[in-house]
Coordinates of C-alpha atoms and ligand atoms in Angstrom, one line a residue:
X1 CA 3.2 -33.7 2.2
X2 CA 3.2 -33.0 -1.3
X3 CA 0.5 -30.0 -2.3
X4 CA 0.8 -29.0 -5.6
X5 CA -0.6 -25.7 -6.5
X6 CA -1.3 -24.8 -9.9
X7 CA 1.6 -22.7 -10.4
X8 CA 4.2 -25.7 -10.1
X9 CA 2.2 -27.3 -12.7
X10 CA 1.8 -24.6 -14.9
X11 CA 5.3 -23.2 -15.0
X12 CA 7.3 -26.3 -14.7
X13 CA 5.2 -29.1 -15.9
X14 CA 8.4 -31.1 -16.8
X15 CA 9.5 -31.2 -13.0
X16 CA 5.8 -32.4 -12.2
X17 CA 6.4 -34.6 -14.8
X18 CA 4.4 -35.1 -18.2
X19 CA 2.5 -38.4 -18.0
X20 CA 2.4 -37.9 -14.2
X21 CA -0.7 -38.4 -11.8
X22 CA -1.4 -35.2 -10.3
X23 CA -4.1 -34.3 -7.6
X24 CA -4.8 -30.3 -8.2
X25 CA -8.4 -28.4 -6.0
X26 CA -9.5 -24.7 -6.9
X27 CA -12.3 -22.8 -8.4
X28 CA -14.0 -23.5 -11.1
X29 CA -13.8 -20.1 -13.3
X30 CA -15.5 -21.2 -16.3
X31 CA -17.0 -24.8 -18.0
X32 CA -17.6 -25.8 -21.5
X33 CA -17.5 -28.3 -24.1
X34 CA -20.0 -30.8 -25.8
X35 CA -21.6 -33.8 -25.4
X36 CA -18.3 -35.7 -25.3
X37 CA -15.7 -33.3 -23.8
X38 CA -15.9 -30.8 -20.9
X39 CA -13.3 -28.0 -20.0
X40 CA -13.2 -26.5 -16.9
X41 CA -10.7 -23.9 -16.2
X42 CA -9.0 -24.0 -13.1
X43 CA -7.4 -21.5 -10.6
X44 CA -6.0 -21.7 -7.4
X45 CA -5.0 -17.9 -6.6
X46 CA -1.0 -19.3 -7.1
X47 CA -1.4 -17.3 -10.8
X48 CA -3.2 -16.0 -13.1
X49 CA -3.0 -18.5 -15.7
X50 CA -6.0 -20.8 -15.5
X51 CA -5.0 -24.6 -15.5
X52 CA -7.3 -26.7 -18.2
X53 CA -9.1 -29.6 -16.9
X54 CA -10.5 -31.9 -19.5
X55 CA -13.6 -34.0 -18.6
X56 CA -14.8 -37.0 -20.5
X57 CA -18.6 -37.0 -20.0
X58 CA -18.9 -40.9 -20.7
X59 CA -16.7 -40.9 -17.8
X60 CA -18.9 -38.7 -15.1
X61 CA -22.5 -38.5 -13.9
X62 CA -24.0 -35.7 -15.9
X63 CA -25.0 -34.6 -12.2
X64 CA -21.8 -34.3 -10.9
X65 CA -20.8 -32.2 -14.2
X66 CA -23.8 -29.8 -13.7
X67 CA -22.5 -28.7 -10.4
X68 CA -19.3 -27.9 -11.3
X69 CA -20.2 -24.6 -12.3
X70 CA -18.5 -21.1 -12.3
X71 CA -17.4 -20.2 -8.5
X72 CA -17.7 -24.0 -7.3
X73 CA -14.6 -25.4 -5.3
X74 CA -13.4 -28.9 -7.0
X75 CA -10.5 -31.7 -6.1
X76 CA -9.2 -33.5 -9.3
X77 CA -7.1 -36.5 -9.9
X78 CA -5.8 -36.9 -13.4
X79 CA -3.1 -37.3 -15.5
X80 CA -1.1 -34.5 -16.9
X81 CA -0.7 -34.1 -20.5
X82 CA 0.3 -31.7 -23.1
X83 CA -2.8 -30.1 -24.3
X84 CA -3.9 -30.5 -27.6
X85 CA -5.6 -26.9 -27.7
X86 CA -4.4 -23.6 -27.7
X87 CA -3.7 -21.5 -25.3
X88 CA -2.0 -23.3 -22.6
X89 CA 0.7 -26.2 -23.3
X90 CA -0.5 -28.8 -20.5
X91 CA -3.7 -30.2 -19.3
X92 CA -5.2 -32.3 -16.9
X93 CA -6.8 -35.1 -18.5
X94 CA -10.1 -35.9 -15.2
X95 CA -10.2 -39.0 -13.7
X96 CA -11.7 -38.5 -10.8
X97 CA -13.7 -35.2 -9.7
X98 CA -15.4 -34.2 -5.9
X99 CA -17.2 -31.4 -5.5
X100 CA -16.1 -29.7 -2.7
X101 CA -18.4 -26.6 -2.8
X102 CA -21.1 -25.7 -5.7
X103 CA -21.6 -22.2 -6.2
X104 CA -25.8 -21.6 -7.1
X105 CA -24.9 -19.6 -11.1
X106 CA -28.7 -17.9 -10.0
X107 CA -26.9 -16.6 -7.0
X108 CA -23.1 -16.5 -7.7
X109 CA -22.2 -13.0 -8.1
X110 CA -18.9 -13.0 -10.6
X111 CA -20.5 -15.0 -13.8
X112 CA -19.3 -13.1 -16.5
X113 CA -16.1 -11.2 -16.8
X114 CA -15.7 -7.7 -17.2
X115 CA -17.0 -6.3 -13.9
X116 CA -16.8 -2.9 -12.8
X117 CA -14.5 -1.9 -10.0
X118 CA -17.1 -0.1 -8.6
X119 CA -19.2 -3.1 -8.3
X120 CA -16.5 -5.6 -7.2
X121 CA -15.8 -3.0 -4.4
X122 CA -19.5 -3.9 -3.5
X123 CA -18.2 -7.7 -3.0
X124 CA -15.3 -7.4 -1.5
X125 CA -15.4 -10.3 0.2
X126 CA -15.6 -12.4 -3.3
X127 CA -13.7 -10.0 -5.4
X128 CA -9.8 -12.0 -4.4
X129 CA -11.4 -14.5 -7.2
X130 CA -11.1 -12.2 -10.1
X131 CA -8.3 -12.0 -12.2
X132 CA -7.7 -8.5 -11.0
X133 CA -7.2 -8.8 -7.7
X134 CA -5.4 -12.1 -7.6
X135 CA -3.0 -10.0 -9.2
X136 CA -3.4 -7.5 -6.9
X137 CA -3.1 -9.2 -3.9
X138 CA 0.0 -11.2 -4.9
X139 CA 1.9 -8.1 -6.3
X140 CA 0.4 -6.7 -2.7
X141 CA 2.2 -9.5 -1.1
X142 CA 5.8 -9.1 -2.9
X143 CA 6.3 -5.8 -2.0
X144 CA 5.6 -6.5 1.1
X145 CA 8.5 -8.8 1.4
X146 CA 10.8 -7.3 -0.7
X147 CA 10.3 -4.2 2.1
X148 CA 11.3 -6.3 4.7
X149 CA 14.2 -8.0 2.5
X150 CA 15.2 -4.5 1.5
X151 CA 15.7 -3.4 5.1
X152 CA 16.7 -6.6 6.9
X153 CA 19.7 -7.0 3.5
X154 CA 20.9 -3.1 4.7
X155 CA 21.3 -3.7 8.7
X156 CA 18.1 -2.3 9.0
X157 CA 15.7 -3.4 12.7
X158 CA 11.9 -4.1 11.9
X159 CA 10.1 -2.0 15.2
X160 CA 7.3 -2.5 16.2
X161 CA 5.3 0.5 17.2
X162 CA 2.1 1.3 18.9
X163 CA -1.0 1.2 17.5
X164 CA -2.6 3.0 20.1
X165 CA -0.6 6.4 21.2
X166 CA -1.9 9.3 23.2
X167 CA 0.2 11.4 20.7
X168 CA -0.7 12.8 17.4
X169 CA 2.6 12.5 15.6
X170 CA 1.5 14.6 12.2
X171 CA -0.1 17.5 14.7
X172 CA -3.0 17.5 12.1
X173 CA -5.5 16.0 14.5
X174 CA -7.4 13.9 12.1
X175 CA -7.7 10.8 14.8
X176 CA -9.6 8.1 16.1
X177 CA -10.3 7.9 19.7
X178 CA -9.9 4.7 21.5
X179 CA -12.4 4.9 24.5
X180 CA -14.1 1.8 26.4
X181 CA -16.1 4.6 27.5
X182 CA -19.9 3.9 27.1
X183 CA -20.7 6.3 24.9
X184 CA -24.3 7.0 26.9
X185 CA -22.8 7.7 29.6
X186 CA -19.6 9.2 29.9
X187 CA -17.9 9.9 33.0
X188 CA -17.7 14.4 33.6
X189 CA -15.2 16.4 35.7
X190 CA -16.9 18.7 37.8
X191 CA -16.0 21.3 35.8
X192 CA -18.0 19.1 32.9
X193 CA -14.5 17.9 30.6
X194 CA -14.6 14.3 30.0
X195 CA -12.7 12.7 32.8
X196 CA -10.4 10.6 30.8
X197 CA -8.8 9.6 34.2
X198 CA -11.4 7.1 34.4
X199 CA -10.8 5.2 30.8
X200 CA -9.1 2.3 30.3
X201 CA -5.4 4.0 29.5
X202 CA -6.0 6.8 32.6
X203 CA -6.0 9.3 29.7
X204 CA -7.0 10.3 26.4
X205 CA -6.0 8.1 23.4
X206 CA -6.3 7.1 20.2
X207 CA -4.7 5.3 16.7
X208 CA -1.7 6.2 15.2
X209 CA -1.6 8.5 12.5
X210 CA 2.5 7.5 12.3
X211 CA 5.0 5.5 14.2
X212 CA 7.5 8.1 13.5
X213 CA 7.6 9.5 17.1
X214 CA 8.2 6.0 18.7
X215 CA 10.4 5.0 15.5
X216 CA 12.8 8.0 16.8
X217 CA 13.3 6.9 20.3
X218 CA 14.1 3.1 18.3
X219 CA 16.7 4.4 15.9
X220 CA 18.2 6.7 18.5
X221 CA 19.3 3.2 20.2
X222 CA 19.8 0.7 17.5
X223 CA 20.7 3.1 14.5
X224 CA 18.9 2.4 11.7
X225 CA 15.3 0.6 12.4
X226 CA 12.0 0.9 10.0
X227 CA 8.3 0.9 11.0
X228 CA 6.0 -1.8 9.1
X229 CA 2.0 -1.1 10.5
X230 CA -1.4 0.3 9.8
X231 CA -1.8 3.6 10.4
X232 CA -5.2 6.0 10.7
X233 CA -6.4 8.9 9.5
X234 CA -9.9 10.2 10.2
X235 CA -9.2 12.6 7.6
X236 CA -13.1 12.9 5.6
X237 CA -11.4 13.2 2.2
X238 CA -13.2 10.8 -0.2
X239 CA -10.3 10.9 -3.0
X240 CA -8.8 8.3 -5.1
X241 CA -5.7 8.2 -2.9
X242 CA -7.1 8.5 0.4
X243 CA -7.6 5.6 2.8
X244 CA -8.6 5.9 6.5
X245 CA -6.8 2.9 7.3
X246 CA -3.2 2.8 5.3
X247 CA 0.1 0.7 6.3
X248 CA 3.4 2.9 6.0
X249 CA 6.5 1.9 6.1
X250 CA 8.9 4.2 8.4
X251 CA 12.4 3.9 7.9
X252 CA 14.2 6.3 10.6
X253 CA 18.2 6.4 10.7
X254 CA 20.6 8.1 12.9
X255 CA 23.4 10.1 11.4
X256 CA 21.5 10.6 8.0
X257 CA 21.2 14.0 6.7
X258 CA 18.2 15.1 4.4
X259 CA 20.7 13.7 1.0
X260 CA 21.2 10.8 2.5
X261 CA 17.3 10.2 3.3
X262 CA 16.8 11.6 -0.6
X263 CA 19.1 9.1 -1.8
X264 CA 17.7 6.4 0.7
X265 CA 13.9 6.9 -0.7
X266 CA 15.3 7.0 -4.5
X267 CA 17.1 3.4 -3.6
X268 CA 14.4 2.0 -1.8
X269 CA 11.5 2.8 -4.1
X270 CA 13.9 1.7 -7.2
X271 CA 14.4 -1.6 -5.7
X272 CA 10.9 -2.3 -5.0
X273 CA 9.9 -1.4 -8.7
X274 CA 12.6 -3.6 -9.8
X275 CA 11.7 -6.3 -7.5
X276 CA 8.0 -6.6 -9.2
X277 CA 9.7 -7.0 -12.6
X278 CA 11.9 -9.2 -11.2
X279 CA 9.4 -12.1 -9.9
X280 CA 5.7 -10.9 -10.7
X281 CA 6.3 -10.5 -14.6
X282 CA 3.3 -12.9 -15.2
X283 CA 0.6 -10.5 -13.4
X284 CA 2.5 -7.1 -14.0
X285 CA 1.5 -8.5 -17.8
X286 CA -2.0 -9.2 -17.1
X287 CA -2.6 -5.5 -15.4
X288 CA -0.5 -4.0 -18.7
X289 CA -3.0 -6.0 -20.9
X290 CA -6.2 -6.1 -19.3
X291 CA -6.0 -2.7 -17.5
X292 CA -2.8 0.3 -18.3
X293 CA -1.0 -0.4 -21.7
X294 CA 2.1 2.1 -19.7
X295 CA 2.6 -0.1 -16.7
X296 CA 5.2 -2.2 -17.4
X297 CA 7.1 1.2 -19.3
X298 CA 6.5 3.0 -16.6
X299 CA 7.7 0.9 -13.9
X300 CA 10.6 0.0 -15.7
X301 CA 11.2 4.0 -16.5
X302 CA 11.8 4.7 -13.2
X303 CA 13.9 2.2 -12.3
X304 CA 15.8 3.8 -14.7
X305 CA 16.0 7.1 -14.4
X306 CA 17.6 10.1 -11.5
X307 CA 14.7 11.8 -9.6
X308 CA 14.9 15.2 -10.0
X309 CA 15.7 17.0 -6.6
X310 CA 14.1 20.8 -6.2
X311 CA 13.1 23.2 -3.9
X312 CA 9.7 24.2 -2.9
X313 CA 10.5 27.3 -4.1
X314 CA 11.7 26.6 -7.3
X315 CA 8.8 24.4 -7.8
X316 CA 6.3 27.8 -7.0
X317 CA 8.2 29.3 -9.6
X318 CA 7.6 26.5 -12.3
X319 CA 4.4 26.3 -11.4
X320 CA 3.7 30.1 -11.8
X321 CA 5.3 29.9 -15.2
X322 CA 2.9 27.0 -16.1
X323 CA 0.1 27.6 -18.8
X324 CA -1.9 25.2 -17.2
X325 CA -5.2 26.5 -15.0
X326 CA -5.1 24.9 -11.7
X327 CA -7.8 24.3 -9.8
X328 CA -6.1 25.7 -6.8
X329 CA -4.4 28.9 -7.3
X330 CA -0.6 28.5 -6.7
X331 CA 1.4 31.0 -4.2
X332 CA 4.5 30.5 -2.4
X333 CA 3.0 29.2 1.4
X334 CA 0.3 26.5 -0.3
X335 CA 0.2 23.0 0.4
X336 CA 0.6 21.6 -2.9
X337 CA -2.1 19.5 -4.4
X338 CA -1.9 16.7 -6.8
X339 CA -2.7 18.8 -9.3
X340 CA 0.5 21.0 -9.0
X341 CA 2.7 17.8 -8.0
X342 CA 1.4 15.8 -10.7
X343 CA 2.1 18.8 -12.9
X344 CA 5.6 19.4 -12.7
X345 CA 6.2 15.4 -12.7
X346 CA 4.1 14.5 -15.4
X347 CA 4.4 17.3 -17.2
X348 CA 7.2 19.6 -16.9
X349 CA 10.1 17.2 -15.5
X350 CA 8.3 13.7 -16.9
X351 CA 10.1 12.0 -14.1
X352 CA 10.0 11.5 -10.0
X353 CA 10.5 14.6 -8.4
X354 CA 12.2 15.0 -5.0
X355 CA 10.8 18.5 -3.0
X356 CA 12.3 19.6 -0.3
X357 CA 12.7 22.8 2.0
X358 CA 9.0 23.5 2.1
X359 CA 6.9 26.4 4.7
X360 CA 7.2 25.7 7.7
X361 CA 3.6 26.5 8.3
X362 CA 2.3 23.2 6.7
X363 CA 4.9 20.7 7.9
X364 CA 4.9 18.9 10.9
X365 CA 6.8 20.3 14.6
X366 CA 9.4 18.0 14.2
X367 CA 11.2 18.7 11.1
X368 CA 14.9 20.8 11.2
X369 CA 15.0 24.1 10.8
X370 CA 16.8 25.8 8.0
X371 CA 19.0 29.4 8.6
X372 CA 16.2 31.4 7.4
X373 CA 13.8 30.8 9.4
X374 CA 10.8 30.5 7.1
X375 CA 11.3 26.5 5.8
X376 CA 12.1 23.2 7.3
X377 CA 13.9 20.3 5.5
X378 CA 11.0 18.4 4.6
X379 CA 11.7 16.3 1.7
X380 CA 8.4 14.7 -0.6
X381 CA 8.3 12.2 -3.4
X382 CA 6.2 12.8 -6.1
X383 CA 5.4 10.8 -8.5
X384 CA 3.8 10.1 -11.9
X385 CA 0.0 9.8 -11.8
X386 CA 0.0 9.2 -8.0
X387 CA 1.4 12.7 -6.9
X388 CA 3.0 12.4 -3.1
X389 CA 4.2 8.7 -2.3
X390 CA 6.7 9.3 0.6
X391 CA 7.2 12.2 2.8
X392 CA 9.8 12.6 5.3
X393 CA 12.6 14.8 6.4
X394 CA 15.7 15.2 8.5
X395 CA 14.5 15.9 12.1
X396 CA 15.4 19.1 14.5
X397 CA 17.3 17.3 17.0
X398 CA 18.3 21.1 19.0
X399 CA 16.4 20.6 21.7
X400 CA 15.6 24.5 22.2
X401 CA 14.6 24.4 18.4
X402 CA 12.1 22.1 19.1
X403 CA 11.3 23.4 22.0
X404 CA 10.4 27.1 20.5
X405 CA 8.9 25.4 17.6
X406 CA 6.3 23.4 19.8
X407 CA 5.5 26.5 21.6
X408 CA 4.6 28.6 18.4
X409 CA 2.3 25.7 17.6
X410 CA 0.5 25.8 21.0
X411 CA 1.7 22.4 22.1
X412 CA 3.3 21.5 25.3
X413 CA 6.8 19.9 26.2
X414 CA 4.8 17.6 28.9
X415 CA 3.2 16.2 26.3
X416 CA 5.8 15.0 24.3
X417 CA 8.0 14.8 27.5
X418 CA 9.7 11.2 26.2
X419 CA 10.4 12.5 22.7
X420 CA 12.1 15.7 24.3
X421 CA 13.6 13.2 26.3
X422 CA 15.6 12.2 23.3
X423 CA 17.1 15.6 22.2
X424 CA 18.6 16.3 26.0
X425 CA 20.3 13.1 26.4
X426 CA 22.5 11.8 23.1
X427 CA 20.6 13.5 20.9
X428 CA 22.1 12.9 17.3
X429 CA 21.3 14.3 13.7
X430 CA 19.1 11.9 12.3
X431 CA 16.3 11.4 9.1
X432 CA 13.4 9.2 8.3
X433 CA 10.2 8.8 5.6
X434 CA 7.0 7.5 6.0
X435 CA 6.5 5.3 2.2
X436 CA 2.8 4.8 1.7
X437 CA 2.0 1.2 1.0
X438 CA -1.3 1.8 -1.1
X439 CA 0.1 4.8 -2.9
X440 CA 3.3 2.3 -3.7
X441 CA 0.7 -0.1 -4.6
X442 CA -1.1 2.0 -7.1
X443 CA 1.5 2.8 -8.7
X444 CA 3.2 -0.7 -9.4
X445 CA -0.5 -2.1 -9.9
X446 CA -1.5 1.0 -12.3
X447 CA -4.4 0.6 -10.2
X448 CA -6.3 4.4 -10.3
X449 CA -8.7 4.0 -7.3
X450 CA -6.3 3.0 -3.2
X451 CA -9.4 1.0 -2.4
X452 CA -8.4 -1.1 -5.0
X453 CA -5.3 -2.2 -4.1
X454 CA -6.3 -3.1 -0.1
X455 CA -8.1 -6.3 0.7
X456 CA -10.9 -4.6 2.9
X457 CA -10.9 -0.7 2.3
X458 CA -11.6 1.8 5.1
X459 CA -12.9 5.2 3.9
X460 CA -15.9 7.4 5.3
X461 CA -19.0 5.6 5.5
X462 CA -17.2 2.0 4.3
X463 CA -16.2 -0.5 6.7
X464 CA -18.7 -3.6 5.7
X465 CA -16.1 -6.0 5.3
Ligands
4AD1 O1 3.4 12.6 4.6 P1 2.9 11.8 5.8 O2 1.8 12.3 6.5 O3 4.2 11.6 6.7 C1 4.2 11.0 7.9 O4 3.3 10.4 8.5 C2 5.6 11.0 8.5 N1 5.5 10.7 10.0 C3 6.5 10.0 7.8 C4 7.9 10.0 8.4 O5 8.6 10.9 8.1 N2 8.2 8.9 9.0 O6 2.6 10.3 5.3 C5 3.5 9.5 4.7 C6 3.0 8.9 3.4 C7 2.5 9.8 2.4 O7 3.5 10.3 1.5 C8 1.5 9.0 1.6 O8 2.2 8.1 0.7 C9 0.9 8.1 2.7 O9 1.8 8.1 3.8 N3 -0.4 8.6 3.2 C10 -1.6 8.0 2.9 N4 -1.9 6.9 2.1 C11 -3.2 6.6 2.1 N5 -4.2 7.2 2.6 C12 -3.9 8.3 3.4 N6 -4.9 9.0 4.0 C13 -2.6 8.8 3.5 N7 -2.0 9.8 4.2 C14 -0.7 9.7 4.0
MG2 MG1 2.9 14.3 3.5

């Protein structure tokens, strides 16, 4: 089988071989040319770069040239040459052409260049095709693998965990039930409760907001493991970083401490940064071009530089200090919002911050307790126009800790009976972070809005495709 896609033939013409017959299909992005000569620019999703086909109209049926308009599918056989225009150094010279699929330009959405995001979000079944998104979706595709290569290079297990849990591992309760209920008709208790007895699991369930919980019971067997899978939040925030459907990656590793996770994250995202430089240079430059003039000096900033590693509290105090009027007003206790983290990264540090030893009134139950009682060793990145792109933390593994802490939040041990499980028998120090795929994605992309950076985005009132 020998299928050549675009990008052999544009990146190493001289191993296709100049002079060559080649046989190349994809869609037709634009057409033009005269009465003698017609150019059709080619792509095949392999890159961005379009390949040139040149037609000679004596050569062709002037209806066979008429469909081959912008959006139509085509198979070519020609020879390859080096062009004679600018703008590309090889070209296909037609002499054969099938249409495989026209594309009606009264009906074909993408025509001219220069949509809006906002509209392409409206075709998000057709919006792969731009320029954009091919780049997108690529880049979107490398990181992907350079996560697993990360991991699977350091000893690291990929474990699977469930999608559908009768836990909610965040305690924020912002889920999705899972029911085969019908919904018309839903079986009562006598005493009127929903009688989840009688749905499909025997009890009440829904989708993940985390694998952490499961990723535990994983690493306290095999060591080190990581977490790879959608997650979902039915959390009704309609923000440029929030998606009801996300993937995370959940590294989890026994016998770290909190500095080891820090350094772990600070590695880890470094390496994926680099990786994009590494091997997507050609649409990292398209994005810097068509879209964020800082991209590529960002990303290769980072790479460069040492996070800067703080306490929530110190971070209150800097933020007091600030000049700036935020939005939300800052005291120590808050939840930060991007406004405050994107303050003291883009502004006061200008680099990635690492906070740690936040409240322990807004982190999760399963985080350790420090000595004094008031904050947990929760540790966030924050990052430069993004704000928080991993949080994790070293875990209580005391099982009275726990056990107290559970309590003061109102949850139950038989609920969480297998995790507990954990801390009575073997239990070991160990850390973990949840890395959010879209917010890594936005920032390697420069992309400004998550549901541009996911095929088919899920987000209140959106789920069409
Ligand atoms: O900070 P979060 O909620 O942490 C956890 O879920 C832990 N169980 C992780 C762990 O320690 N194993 O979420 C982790 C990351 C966030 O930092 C953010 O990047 C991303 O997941 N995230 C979202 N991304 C897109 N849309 C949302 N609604 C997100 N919520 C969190
Ligand atoms: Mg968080």
């Amino acid at each position: 089988m020998n299928k050549l896609r675009l990008k052999d033939i544009i990146k190493t013409p001289e191993v296709v071989g100049i002079g060559n017959s080649v046989e190349v299909k994809g869609w037709v992005r634009s057409r033009r040319g005269n009465n003698f000569v017609q150019f059709i620019a080619l792509n095949d999703g392999s890159i961005v770069t379009n390949l040139q086909v040149v037609a000679d109209t004596a050569k062709f049926d002037e209806a066979l040239l008429k469909q081959i308009t912008t959006g139509s599918c085509i198979h070519v056989t020609g020879k390859l040459v080096e062009s004679q225009g600018k703008g590309q150094t090889v070209e296909v010279q037609a002499e054969t052409i099938e249409v495989y699929g026209s594309a009606d330009p009264e009906q074909y959405p993408l025509q001219k260049k220069g949509h809006s995001m906002e509209f392409l979000r409206e075709i998000a079944h057709l919006r792969p095709r731009t320029n954009y998104f091919g780049c997108v979706l690529r880049l979107r595709h490398a990181m992907a693998f350079a996560i697993h290569k990360y991991f699977n290079d350091r000893g690291f297990f990929y474990l699977h965990t469930p999608l559908i849990t009768a836990s909610d591992a965040e305690g924020a309760g912002e889920m999705f039930n899972v029911t085969t209920f019908d919904l018309n008709n839903i079986p009562r208790t006598e005493d009127g409760q929903i009688d989840y007895k009688q749905d499909f699991f025997g009890k009440h369930t829904n989708l993940t907001v985390s694998g952490q919980l499961e990723g535990e019971l994983g690493a306290m067997a095999l060591g080190n493991i990581y977490t790879f899978g959608p997650t979902f939040r039915a959390e009704n925030s309609n923000t440029p970083r929030h998606l009801a459907e996300f993937w995370m990656i959940e590294p989890e590793m026994a016998f770290y401490d909190i500095k080891d996770n820090m350094d772990l994250a600070e590695d880890f995202i470094k390496y994926l940064v680099q990786y994009a430089l590494d091997n997507n240079m050609d649409d990292l430059k398209f994005l810097n071009d068509m879209f964020d003039k800082e991209l590529i000096n960002r990303l290769e900033s980072v790479t460069k530089v040492d996070f800067v590693r703080l306490g929530y509290t110190e971070a209150i105090d800097i933020l007091l200090q600030a000049k700036k009027k935020f939005e939300y007003p800052v005291k120590w206790g808050i939840d930060l919002q991007s406004e405050h983290e994107r303050y003291l990264v883009e502004n006061h540090f200008k680099k990635p911050v690492i906070l740690t030893d936040y409240p322990k009134e807004i982190k999760a139950f399963y985080m350790k307790q420090n000595d004094d009682g008031k904050t947990v060793r929760a540790m966030d990145v924050l990052f430069p126009t993004i704000g928080e792109i991993i949080g994790g933390s070293e875990r209580e593994a005391d099982y009275n800790k726990l056990l107290n802490r559970v309590h003061e939040l109102g949850m139950t041990e038989e609920q969480y009976w297998w995790y507990f499980d954990t801390r009575k028998f073997g239990s070991a120090p160990h850390s973990g972070f949840g890395l959010g795929f879209e917010r890594l994605l936005l920032f390697v992309t420069g992309m400004t809005n998550i549901r541009d950076v996911i095929p088919f985005p899920r987000t209140p009132q959106n789920a069409e495709f």
